[in-house]
Coordinates of C-alpha atoms in Angstrom, one line a residue:
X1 CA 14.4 -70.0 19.3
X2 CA 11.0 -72.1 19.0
X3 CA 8.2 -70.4 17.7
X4 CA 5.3 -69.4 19.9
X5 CA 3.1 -72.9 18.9
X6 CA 5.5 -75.0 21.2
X7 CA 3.8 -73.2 24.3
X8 CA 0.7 -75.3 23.7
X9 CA 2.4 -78.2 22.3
X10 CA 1.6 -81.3 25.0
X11 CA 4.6 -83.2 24.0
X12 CA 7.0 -79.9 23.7
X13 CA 9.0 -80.2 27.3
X14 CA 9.4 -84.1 26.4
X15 CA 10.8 -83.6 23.1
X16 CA 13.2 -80.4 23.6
X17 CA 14.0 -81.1 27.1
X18 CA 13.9 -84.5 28.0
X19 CA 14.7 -86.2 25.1
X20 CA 18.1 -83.9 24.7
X21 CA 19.1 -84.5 28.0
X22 CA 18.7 -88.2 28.3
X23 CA 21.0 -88.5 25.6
X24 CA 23.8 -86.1 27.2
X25 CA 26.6 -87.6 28.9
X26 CA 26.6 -87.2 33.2
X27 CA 29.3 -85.5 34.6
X28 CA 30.7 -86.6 38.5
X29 CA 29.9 -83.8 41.2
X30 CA 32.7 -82.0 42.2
X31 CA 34.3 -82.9 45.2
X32 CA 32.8 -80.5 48.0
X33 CA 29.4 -81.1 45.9
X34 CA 30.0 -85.0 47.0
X35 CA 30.8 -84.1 50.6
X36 CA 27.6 -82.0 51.0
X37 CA 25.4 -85.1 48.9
X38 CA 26.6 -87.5 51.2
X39 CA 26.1 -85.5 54.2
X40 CA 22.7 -85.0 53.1
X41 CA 22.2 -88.7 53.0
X42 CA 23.3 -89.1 56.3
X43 CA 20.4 -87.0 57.3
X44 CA 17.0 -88.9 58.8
X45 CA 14.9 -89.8 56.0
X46 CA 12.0 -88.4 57.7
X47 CA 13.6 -84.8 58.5
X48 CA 11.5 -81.6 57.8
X49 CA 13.1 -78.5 57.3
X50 CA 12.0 -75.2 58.6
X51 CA 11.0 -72.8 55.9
X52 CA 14.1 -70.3 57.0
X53 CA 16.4 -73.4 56.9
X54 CA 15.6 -74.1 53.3
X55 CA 17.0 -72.5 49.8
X56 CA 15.4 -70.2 48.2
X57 CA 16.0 -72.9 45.1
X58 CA 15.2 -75.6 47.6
X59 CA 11.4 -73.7 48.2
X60 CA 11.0 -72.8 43.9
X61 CA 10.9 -76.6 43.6
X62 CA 8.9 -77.2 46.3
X63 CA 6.0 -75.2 45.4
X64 CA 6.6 -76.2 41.7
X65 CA 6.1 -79.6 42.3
X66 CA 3.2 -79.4 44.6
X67 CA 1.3 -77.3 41.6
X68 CA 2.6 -78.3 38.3
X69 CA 3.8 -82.0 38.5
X70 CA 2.2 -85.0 38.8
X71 CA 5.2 -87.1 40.7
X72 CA 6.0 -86.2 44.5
X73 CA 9.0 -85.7 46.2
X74 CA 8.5 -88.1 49.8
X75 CA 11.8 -86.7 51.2
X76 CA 13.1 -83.7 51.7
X77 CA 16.6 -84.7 51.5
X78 CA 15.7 -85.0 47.6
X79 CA 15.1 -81.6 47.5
X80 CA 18.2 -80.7 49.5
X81 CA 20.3 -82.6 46.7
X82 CA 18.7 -80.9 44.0
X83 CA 19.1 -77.7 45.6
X84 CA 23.0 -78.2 45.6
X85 CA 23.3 -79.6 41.9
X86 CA 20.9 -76.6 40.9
X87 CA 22.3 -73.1 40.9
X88 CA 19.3 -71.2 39.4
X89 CA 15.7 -71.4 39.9
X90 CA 15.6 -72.0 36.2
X91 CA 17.9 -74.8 36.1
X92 CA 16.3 -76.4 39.3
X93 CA 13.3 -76.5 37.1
X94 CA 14.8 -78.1 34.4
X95 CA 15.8 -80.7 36.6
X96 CA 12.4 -81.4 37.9
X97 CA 10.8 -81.7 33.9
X98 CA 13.9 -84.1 33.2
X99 CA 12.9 -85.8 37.0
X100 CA 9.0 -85.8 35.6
X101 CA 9.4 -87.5 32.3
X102 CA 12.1 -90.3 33.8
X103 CA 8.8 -90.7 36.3
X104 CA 6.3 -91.2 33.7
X105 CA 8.6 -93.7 31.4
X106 CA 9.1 -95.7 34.9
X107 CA 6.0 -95.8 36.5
X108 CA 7.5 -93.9 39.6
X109 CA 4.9 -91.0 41.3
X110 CA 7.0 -91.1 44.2
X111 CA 10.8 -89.8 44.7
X112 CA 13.1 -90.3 47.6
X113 CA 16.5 -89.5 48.1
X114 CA 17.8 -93.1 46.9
X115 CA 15.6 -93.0 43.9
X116 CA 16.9 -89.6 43.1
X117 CA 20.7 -91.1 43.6
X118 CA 20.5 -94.8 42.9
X119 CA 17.9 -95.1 39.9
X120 CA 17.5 -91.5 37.9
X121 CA 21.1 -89.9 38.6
X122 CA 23.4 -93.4 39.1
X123 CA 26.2 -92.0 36.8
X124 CA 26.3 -88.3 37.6
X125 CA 24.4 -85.1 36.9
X126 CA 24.1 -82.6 34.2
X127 CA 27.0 -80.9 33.1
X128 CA 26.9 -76.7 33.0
X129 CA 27.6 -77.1 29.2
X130 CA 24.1 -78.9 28.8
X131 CA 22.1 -77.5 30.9
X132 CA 22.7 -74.4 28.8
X133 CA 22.0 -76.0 26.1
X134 CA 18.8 -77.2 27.1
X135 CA 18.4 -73.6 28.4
X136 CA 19.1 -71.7 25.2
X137 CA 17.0 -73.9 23.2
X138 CA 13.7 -74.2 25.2
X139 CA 13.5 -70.8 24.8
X140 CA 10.4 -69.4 22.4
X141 CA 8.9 -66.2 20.5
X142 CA 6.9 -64.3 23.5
X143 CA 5.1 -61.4 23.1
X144 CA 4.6 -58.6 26.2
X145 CA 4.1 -60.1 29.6
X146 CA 4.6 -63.7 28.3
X147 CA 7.5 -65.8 29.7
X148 CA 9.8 -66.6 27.3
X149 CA 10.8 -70.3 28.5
X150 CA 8.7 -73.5 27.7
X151 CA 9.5 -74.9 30.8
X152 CA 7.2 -72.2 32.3
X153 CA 4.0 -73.8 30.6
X154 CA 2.4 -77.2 32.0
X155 CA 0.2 -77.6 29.1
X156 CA 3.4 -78.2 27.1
X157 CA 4.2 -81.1 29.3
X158 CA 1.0 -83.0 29.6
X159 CA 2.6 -85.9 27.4
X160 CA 4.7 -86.6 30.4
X161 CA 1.8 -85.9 33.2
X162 CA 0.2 -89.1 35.3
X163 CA -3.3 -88.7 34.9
X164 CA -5.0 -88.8 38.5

């Protein structure tokens, strides 16, 4: 467990997030995971979902992204494929730290549903095993009401952050 000092440190999420899974090997989706992925990108670029037609993960990362991250997601299909690799609301924000900091070493503010495929998941996604990993060891010392995850606090990501 990291002490409580990592909550406020801004190169924290790089470092214990990023940096371990960058370095983790991908694993292929399962096969009805690859069905539904490519259905998805059979799906108009432009389409907008309906708030009752979306996940609740699918909605987490939506309003996550619009407050806390400095990249953009310019299609919901994105979103959608996330939604299906992400079983939690917890891992679904892991994803979207690991999606910032690939941003930010890129130069990319904007993702699409090819750029989420084709350029920062070509091989494969993150396997269970590591996202647990990553889980159990962003973890830090809380006291009452505080969250105990580090992925919970921007200010701990700011070394990965576009200024505007």
């Amino acid at each position: 467990m990291l002490d409580s000092s990592y909550r406020n440190r801004e190169n924290a999420i790089e470092e214990v997030v990023y940096d371990f899974l960058k370095d983790c090997d991908p694993v292929e989706m399962t096969q009805q995971t690859t069905e539904t992925f490519l259905m998805i990108g059979m799906m108009p670029k432009n389409v907008k979902l309906k708030t009752e037609e979306k996940p609740f993960v699918f909605q987490v990362m939506e309003k996550r992204v619009k407050h806390c991250f400095t990249f953009k997601f310019t299609d919901e299909r994105a979103l959608l494929a996330l939604s299906i690799w992400a079983e939690s609301a917890g891992v679904a924000i892991t994803y979207l730290w690991y999606i910032q900091a690939w941003c930010f070493k890129n130069n990319v503010k904007e993702v699409d549903f090819e750029t989420l495929g084709l350029r920062i998941f070509p091989r494969g996604i993150f396997s269970e095993k590591d996202l647990k990993s990553v889980w159990d060891n962003q973890k830090v010392e809380h006291k009452g009401m505080e969250s105990d995850n580090l992925i919970d606090y921007s200010v701990a990501g700011l070394s990965i952050q576009f200024l505007n």
